[in-house]
Coordinates of C-alpha atoms in Angstrom, one line a residue:
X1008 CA 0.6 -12.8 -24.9
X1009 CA -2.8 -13.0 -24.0
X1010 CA -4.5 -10.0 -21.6
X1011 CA -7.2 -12.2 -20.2
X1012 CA -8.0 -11.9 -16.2
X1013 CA -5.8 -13.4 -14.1
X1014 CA -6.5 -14.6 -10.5
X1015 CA -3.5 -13.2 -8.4
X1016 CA -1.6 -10.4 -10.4
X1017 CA 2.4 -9.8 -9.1
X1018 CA 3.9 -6.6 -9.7
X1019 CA 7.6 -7.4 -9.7
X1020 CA 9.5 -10.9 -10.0
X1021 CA 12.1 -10.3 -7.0
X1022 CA 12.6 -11.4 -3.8
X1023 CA 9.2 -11.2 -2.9
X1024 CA 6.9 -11.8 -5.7
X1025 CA 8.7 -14.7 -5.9
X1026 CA 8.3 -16.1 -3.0
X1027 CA 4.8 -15.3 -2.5
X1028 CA 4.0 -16.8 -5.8
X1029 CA 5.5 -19.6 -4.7
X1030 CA 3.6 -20.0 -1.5
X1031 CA 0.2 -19.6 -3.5
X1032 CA 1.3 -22.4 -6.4
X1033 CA -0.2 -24.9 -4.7
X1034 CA -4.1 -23.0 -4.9
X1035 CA -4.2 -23.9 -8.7
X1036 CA -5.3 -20.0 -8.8
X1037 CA -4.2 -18.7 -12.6
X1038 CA -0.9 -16.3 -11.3
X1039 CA 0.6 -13.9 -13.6
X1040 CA 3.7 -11.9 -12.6
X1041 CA 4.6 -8.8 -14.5
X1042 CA 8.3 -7.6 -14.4
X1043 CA 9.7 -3.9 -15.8
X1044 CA 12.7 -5.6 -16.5
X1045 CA 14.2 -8.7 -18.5
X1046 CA 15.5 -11.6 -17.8
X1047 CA 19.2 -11.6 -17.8
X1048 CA 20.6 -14.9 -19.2
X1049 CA 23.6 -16.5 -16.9
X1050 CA 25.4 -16.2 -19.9
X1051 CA 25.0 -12.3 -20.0
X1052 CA 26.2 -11.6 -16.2
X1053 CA 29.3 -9.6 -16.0
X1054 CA 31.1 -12.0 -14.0
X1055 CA 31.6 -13.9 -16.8
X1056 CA 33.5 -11.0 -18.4
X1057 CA 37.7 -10.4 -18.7
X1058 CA 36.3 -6.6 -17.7
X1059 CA 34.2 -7.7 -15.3
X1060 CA 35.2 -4.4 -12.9
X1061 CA 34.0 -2.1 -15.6
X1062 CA 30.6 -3.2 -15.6
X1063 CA 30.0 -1.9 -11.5
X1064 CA 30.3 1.9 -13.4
X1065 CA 28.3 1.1 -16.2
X1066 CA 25.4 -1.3 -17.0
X1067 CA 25.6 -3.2 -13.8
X1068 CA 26.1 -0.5 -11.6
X1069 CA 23.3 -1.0 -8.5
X1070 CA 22.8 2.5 -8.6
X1071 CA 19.7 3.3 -11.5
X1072 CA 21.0 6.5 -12.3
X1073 CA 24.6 5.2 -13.4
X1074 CA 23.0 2.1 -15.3
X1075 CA 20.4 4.8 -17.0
X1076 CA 18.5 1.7 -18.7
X1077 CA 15.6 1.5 -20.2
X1078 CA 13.8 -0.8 -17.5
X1079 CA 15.2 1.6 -15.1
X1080 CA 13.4 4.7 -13.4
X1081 CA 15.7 8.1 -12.3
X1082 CA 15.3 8.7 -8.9
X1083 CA 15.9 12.4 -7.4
X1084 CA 18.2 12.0 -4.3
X1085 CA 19.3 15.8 -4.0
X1086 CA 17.2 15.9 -0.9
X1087 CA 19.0 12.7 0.7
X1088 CA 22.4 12.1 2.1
X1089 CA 21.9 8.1 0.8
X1090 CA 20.4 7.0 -2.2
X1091 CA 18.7 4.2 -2.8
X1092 CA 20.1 1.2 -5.7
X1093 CA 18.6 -1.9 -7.1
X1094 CA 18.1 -3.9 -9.7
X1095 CA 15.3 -4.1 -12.4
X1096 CA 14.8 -7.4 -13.6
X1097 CA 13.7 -11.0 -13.0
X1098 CA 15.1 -11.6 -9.3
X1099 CA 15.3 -7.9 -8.6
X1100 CA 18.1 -6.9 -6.3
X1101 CA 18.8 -10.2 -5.9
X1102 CA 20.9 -10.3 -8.6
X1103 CA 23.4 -8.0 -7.2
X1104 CA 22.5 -7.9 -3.6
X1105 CA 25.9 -9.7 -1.7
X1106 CA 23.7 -12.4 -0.3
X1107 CA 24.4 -11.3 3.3
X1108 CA 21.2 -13.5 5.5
X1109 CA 20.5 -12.3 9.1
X1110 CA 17.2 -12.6 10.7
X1111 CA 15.6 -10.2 12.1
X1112 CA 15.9 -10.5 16.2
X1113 CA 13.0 -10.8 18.8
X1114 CA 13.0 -7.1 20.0
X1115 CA 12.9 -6.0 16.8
X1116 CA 9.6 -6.5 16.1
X1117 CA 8.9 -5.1 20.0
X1118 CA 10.5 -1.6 19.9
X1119 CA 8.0 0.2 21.6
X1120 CA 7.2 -2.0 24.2
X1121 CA 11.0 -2.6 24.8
X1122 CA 12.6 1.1 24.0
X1123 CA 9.6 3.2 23.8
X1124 CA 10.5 3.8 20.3
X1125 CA 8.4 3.6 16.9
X1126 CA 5.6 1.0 16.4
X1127 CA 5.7 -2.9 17.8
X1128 CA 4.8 -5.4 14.6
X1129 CA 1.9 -7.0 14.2
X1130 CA 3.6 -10.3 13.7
X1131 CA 6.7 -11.1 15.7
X1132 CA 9.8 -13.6 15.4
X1133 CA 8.0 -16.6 16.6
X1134 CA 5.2 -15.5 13.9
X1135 CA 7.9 -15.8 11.3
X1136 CA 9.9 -18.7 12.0
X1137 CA 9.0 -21.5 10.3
X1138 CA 8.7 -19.6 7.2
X1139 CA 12.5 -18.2 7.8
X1140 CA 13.1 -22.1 7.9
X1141 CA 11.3 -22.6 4.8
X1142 CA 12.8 -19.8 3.0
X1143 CA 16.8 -21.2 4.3
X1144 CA 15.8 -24.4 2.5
X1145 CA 14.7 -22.7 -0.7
X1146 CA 17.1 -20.3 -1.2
X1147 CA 20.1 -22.6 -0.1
X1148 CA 21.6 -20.5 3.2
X1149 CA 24.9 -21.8 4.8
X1150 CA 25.9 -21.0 8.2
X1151 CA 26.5 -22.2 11.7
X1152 CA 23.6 -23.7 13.6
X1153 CA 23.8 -22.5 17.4
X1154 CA 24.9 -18.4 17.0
X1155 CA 23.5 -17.5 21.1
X1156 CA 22.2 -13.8 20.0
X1157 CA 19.3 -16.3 18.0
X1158 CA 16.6 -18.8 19.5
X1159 CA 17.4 -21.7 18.3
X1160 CA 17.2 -22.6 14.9
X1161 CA 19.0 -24.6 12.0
X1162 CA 20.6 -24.0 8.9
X1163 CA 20.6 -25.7 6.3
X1164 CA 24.2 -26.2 4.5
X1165 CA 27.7 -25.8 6.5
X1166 CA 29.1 -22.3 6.9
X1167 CA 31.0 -20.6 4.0
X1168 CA 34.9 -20.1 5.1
X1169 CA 35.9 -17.2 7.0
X1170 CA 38.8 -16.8 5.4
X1171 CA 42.3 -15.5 7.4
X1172 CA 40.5 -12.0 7.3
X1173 CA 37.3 -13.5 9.1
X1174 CA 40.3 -15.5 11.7
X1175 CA 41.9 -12.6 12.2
X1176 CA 39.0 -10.3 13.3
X1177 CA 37.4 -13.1 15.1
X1178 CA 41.0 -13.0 17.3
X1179 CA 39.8 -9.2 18.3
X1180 CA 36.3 -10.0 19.3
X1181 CA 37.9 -13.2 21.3
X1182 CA 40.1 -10.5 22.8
X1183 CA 37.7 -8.2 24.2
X1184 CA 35.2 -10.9 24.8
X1185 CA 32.5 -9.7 22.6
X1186 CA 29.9 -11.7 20.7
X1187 CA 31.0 -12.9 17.1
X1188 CA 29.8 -15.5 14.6
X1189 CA 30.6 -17.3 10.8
X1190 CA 27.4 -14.9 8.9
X1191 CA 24.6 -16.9 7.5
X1192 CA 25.3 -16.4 3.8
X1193 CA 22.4 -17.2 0.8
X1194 CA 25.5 -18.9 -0.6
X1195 CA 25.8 -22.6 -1.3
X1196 CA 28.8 -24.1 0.2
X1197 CA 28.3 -27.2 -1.1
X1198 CA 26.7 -28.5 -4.2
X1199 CA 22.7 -28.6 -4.2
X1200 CA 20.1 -29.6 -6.4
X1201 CA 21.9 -28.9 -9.7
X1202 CA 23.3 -25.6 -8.4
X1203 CA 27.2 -25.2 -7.9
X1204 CA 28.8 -24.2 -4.9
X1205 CA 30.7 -21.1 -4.3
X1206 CA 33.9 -21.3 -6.5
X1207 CA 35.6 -17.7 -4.1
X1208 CA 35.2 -15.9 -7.4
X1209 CA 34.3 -12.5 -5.2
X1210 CA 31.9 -11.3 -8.2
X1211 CA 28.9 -11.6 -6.2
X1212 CA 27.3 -8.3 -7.0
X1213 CA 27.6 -8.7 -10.9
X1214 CA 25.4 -12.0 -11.2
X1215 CA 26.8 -15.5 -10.1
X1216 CA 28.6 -17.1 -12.4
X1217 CA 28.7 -20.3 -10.3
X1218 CA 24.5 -20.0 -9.7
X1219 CA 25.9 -20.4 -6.0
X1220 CA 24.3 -17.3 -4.1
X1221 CA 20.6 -17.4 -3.7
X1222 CA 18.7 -15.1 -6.0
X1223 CA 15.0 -15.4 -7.0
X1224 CA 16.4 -15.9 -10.5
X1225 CA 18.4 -19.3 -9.2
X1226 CA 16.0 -20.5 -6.4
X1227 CA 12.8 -19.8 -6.7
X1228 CA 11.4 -19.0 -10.8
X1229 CA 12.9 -22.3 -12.6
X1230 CA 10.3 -23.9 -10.1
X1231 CA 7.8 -20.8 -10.6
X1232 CA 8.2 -21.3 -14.6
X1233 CA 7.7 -24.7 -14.5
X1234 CA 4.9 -25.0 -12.7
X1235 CA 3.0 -22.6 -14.8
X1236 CA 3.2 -19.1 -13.1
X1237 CA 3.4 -16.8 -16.4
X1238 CA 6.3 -14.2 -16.2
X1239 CA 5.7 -11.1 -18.1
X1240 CA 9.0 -9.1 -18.6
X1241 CA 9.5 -5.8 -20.1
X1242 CA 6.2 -4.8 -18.5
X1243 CA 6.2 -1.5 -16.8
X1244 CA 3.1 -0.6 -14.6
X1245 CA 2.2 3.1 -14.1
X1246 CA -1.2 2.7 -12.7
X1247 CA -3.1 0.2 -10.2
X1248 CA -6.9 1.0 -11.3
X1249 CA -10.1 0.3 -9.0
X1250 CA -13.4 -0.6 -9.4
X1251 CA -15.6 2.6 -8.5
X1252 CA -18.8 0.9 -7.0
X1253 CA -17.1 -1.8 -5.0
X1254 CA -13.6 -0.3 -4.4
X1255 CA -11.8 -3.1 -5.0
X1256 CA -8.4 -3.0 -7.0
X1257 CA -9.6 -4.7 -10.7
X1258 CA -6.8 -4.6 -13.1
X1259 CA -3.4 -2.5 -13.6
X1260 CA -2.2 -0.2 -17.0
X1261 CA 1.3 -1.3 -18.1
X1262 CA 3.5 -0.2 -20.6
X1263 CA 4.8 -3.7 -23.1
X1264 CA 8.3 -3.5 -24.3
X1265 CA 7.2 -1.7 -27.6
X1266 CA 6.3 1.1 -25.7
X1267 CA 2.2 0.7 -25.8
X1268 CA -0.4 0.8 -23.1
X1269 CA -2.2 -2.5 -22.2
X1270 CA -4.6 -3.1 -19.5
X1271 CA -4.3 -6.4 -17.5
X1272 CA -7.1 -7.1 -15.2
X1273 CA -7.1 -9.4 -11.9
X1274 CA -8.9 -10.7 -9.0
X1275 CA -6.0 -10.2 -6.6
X1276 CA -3.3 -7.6 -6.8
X1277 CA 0.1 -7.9 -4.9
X1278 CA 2.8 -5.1 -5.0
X1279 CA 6.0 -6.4 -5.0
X1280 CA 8.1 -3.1 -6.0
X1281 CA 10.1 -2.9 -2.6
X1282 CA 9.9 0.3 -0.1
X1283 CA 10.7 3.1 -3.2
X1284 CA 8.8 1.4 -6.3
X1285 CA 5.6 0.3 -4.4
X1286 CA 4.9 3.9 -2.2
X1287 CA 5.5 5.6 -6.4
X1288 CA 3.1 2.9 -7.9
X1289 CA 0.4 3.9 -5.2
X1290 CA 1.3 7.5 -5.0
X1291 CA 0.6 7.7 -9.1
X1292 CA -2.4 5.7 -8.9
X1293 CA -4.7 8.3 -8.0
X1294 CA -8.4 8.4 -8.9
X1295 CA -11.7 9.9 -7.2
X1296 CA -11.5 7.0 -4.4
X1297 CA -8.1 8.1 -3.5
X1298 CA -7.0 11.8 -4.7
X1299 CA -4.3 11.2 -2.4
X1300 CA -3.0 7.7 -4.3
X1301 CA -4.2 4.4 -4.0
X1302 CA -4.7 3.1 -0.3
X1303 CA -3.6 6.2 1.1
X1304 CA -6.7 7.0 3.7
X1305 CA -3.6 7.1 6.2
X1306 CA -1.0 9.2 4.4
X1307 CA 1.5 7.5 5.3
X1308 CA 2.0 5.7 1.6
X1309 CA 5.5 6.5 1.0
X1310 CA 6.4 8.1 4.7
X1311 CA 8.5 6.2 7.4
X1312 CA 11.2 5.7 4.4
X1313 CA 14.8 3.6 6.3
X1314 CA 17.8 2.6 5.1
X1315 CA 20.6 1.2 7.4
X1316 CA 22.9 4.0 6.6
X1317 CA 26.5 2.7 6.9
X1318 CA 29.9 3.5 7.4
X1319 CA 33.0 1.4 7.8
X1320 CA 36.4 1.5 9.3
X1321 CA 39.6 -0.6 8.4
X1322 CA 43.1 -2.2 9.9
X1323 CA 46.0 -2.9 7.8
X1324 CA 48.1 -5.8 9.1
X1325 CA 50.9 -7.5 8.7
X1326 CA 50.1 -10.7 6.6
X1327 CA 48.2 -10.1 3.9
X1328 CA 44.1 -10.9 4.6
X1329 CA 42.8 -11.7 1.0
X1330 CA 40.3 -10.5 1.4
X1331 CA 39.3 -10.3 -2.2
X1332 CA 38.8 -14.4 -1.6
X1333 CA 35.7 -15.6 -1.7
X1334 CA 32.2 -14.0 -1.1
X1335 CA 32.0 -10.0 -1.1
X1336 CA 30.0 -9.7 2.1
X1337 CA 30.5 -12.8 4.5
X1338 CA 32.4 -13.6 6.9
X1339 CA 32.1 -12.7 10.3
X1340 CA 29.3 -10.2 12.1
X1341 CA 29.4 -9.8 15.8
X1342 CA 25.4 -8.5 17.2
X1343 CA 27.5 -7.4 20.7
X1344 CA 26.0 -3.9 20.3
X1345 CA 22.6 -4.6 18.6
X1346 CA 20.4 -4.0 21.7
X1347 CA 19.3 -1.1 23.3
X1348 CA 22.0 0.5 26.6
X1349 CA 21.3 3.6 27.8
X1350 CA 24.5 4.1 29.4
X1351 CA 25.3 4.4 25.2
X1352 CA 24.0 7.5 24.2
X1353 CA 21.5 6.0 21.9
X1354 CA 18.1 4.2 21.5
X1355 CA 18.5 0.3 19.9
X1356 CA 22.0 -0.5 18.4
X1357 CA 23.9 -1.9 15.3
X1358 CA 26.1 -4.8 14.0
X1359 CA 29.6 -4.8 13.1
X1360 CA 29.8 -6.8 9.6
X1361 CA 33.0 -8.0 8.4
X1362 CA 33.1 -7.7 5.0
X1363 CA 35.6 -9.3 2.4
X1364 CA 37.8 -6.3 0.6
X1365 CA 36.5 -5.2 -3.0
X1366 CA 38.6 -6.1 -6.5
X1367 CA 41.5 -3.8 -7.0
X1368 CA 40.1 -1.7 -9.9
X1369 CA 37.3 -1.2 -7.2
X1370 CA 38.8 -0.3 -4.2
X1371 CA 41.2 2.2 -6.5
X1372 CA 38.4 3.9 -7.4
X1373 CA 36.6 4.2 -4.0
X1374 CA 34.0 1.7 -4.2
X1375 CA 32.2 0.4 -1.5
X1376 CA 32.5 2.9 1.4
X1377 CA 35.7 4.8 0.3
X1378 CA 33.7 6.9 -1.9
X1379 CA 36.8 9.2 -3.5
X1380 CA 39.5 7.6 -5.5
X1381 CA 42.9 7.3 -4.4
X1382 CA 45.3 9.1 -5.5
X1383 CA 47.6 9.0 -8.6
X1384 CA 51.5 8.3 -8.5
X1385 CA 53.2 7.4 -6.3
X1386 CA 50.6 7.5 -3.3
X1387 CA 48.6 5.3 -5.0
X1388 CA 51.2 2.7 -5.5
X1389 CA 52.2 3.0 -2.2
X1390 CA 48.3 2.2 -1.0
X1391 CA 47.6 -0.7 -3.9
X1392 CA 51.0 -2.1 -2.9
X1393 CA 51.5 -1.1 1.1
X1394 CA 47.7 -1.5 2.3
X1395 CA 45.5 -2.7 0.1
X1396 CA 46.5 -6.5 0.0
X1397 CA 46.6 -6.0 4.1
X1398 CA 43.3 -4.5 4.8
X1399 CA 40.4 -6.0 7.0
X1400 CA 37.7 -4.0 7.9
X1401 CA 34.0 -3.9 9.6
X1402 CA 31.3 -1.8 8.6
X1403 CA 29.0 -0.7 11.2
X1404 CA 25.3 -1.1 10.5
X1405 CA 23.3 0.3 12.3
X1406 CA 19.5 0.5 13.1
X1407 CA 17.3 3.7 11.6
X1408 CA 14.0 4.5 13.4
X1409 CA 10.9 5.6 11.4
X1410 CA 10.3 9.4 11.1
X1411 CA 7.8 10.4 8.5
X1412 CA 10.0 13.5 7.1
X1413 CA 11.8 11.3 5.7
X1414 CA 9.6 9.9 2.9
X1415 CA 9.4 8.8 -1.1
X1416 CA 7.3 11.4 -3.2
X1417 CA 6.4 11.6 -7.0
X1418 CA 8.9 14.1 -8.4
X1419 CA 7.1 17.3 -10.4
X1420 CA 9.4 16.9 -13.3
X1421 CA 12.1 14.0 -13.6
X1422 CA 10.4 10.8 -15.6
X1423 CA 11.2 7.7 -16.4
X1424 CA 11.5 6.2 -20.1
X1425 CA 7.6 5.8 -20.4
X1426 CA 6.7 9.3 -19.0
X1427 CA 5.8 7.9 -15.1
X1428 CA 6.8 10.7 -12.6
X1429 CA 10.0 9.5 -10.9
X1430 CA 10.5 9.2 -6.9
X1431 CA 12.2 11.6 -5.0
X1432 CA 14.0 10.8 -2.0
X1433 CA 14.0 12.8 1.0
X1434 CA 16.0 11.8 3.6
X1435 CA 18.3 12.9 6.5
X1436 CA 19.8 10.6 9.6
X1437 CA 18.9 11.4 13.0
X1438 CA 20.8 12.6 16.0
X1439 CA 20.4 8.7 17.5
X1440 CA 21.5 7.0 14.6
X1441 CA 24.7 9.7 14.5
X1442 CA 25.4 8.6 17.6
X1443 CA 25.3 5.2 17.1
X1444 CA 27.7 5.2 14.3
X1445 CA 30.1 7.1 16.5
X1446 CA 30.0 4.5 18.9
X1447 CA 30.1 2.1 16.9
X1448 CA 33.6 3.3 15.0
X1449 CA 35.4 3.8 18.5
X1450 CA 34.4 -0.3 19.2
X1451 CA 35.4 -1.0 15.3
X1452 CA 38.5 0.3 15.6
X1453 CA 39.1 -1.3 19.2
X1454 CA 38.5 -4.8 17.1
X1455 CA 40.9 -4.2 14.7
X1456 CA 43.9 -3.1 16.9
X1457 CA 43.0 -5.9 19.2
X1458 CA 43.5 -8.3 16.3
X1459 CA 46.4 -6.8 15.6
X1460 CA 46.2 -3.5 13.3
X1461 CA 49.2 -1.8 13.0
X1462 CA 47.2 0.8 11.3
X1463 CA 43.4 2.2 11.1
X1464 CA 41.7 4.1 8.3
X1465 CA 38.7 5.7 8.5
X1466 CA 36.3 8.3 7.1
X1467 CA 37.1 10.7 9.8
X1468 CA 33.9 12.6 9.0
X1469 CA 30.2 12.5 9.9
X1470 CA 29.2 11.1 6.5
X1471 CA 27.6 8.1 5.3
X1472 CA 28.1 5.9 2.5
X1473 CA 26.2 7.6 -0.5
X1474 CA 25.4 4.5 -2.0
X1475 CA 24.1 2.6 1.1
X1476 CA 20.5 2.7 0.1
X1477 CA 20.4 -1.0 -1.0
X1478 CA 18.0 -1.4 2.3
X1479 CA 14.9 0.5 1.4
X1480 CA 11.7 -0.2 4.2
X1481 CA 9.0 1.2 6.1
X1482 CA 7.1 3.3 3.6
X1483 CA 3.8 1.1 3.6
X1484 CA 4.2 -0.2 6.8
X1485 CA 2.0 -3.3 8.6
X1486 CA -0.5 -2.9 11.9
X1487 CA -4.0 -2.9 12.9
X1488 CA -5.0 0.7 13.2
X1489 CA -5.6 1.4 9.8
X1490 CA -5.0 5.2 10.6
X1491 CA -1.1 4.7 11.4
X1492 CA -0.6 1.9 9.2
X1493 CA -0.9 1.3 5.5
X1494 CA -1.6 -2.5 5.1
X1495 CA -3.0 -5.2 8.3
X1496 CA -0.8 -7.7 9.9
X1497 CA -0.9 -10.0 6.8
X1498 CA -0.2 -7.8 4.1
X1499 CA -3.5 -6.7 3.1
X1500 CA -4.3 -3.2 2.3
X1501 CA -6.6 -1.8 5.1
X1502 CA -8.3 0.8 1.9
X1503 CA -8.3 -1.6 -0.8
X1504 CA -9.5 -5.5 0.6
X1505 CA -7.9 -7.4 -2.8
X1506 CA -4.6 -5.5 -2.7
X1507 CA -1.8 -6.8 -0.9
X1508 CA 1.9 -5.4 -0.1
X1509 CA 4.8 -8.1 0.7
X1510 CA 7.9 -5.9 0.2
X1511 CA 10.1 -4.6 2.7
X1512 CA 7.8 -0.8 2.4
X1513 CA 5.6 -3.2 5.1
X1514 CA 8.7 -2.8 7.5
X1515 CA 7.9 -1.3 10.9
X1516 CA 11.2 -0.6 12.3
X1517 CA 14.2 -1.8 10.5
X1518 CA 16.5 -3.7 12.7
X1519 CA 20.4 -3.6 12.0
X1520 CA 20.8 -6.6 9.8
X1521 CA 20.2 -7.1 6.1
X1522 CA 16.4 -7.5 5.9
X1523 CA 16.1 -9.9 2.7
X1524 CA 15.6 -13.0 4.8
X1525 CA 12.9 -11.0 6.4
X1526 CA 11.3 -9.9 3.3
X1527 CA 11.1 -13.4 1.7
X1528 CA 9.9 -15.2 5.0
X1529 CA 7.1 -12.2 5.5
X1530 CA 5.9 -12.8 1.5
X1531 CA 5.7 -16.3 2.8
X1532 CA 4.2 -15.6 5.6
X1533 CA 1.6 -13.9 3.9
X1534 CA 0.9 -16.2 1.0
X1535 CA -0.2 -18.4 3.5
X1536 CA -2.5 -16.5 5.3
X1537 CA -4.1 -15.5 2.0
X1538 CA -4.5 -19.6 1.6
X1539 CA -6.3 -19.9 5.7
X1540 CA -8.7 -16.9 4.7
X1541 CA -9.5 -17.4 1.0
X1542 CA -13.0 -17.9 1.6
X1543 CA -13.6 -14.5 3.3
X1544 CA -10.4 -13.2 1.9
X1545 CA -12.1 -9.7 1.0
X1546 CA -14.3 -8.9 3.8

């Protein structure tokens, strides 16, 4: 390992830093990537396990504070109703994210001007396009071309099977005449360039087996690693430092696997740590520049915090669904409420996702939007036996606005395994977004007895999923005034001119889809406009 300067330094080898290190391959520049995590073999993924189940409540749980690793940080979420999960490692949540792949919509990047609500982007969908259509071919996304809520655009690989759940629901929507379509799905459903394609194995969130769904550590670092972009692993950074007389970023401090401090200097910087581990990083990188942490002259590092908080609602029917077949996530989502109707209640809308049931040890024990166990005896035969192989549901996702209480700070206390103050999450959802998830359960439930239901099962209470936080945005976020924004339109830090965000923290508003294809064609995005203004890059 040698510590020499580096031109373009990438703090963390996920979705984004890969795909921005990808873009900026072809500039020959010398590209290091440091990762806090390791690099999980194939061989090692839990899905490859006879207790495969057990793993989701242990060391491949997506919540950090289950898995308690090493490469993990605690996070304090007593101030939050969601808390956030991920994945430390080479691919980052990618590895147990369920590969769901909307784009983003036109009017979510034109909220205010639309709705009158938050911030418009300083990029819109038109900006982003052809680098969504780069990204599809990358990462390998099947679908159906032609889904009217979109402008037109193509994917690349036929759609993954709906499944009799996905025909079933589909019948509702058809009912009612509302909008419905197959989901684009980072899933290969056919074989491509030496990668499988889905086998219906339903273990998407405990690393591919089949190398089918479309993580960073499938798609984009074989090519990364073979053309030359180092990968540093087990490489936890706890300080971006900065140059006193010019103000540029210069180098980071990063604690190696053997628990010692090394310094790693750089021309370029780019944060890849997503919207809770980039706002920590800059919040503990204070210095005389910036008492406040590092590119903070707005204060807004680590406000503006969204998640899409979630809830779901189920039918049981009379034919079984099996709906443990095949991908976790995909099926069907229908966009019929995602824009804004006044007549509603609400400000901007949600999607209904039709997701495929959980494995039985997993629904028993109230995964995935259940959230208590069932019960023991002969209730809980009567469920595993009556319901559970006859369930179809839809979760409602909806949108969540930007309000800066709701924020990541450095916690006073709790630390993570090298002594770097932990974030802590505080977070509550708004009177719109309550409403919207009301609405939307009334129109879920009107789905599922129009397809046929012969029973519904809900939450029946206000709350949201705990562990819905796998969406975590908005806490750096992109525009031109630098005093209510953190970084410009292309990812550059208005404070710090070498220092450059491509995670979802740069997230205006956050839509009501899953925001990975977004994140990956944005770091694209960006890597190329690094590339048109490298000559004047820090002016």
């Amino acid at each position: 390992m040698s510590n020499e300067p580096v031109d373009v330094l990438i703090i963390g080898a996920g979705a984004s830093g890969a795909a921005i290190a990808w873009s900026l391959i072809e500039t020959k520049m010398r590209i290091l990537c440091l990762e806090q995590g390791n690099h999980l073999s194939d061989k090692d993924f839990p899905s490859r396990r006879d207790d495969y189940e057990l793993s989701r409540y242990a060391e491949f749980s997506c919540d950090p504070n289950v898995r308690r690793l090493k490469q993990d940080y605690p996070i304090n979420s007593k101030d939050s109703c969601i808390t956030p999960v991920n994945w430390n490692g080479v691919g980052g949540s990618t590895m147990n994210f369920l590969a769901h792949w909307p784009r983003m919509r036109p009017s979510d990047f034109r909220t205010k001007t639309l709705d009158g609500v938050a911030e418009d982007w300083p990029v819109d969908y038109y900006d982003l396009e052809p680098f969504y259509e780069i990204n599809d071919r990358n990462v390998g996304v099947s679908g159906l071309s032609g889904n009217p809520a979109y402008p037109k655009y193509s994917v690349p690989n036929p759609p993954i099977p709906i499944g009799i759940l996905g025909q079933t629901l589909a019948k509702g929507f058809n009912k009612l005449g509302w909008h419905w379509w197959p989901s684009d799905v980072a899933i290969l459903s056919k074989d491509d360039n030496g990668r499988q394609k889905c086998v219906n194995a339903g273990t998407c969130d405990l690393g591919c087996a089949a190398g089918a769904k479309g993580g960073a550590n499938f798609t984009y670092w074989p090519i990364l690693e073979n053309a030359g972009v180092e990968l540093r692993t087990n490489a936890r950074v706890s300080e971006i430092q900065v140059d006193k007389v010019s103000g540029l970023a210069n180098g980071v401090l990063y604690y190696g696997a053997d628990g010692r401090l090394n310094q790693q200097k750089a021309e370029i910087i780019i944060m890849a740590c997503n919207g809770v581990g980039t706002p920590r990083l800059l919040l503990n990188s204070k210095s005389d520049l910036f008492p406040e942490g590092l590119a903070n002259n707005s204060g807004l590092v680590g406000k503006n915090l969204m998640f899409h908080p979630l809830t779901g609602v189920a039918g049981v029917f009379d034919e079984p669904m099996k709906g443990h077949e095949g991908p976790m996530a995909c099926s069907i989502l229908s966009q019929e409420f995602y824009e804004s109707d006044s007549s509603r209640g609400f400000i901007r809308g949600y999607g209904l996702h039709s997701g495929r049931s959980t494995t039985p040890m997993t629904f028993a024990l109230g995964g995935y939007g259940i959230d208590n166990p069932i019960p023991w005896g002969d209730e809980h035969r009567e469920i595993m036996d009556n319901m559970y192989p006859y369930l179809a549901g839809l979760t409602i996702v909806t949108e969540d606005l930007p309000e800066e209480h709701n924020c990541v700070t450095l916690d006073n206390e709790l630390k993570d395994s090298d002594g770097i103050p932990a974030p802590k999450i505080t977070y509550r959802v708004s009177e719109n977004t309550k409403a919207m998830i009301k609405h939307g359960e009334e129109r879920a439930r009107e789905v599922l007895i129009a397809a046929g239901a012969k029973k519904i099962l809900s939450k029946n209470d206000d709350n949201v999923w705990w562990r819905a936080g796998w969406h975590q945005m908005g806490t750096c976020r992109m525009g031109h005034d630098p005093k209510k924004s953190v970084v410009n339109g292309w990812g550059r830090s208005h404070d710090v001119k070498n220092l450059f965000i491509v995670d979802g923290s740069i997230f205006v508003t956050a839509g009501a889809v899953n925001p990975t294809s977004t994140i990956q064609a944005l770091a694209l995005y960006i890597g190329d406009q690094i590339k048109k203004n490298i000559g004047t890059l820090f002016d």
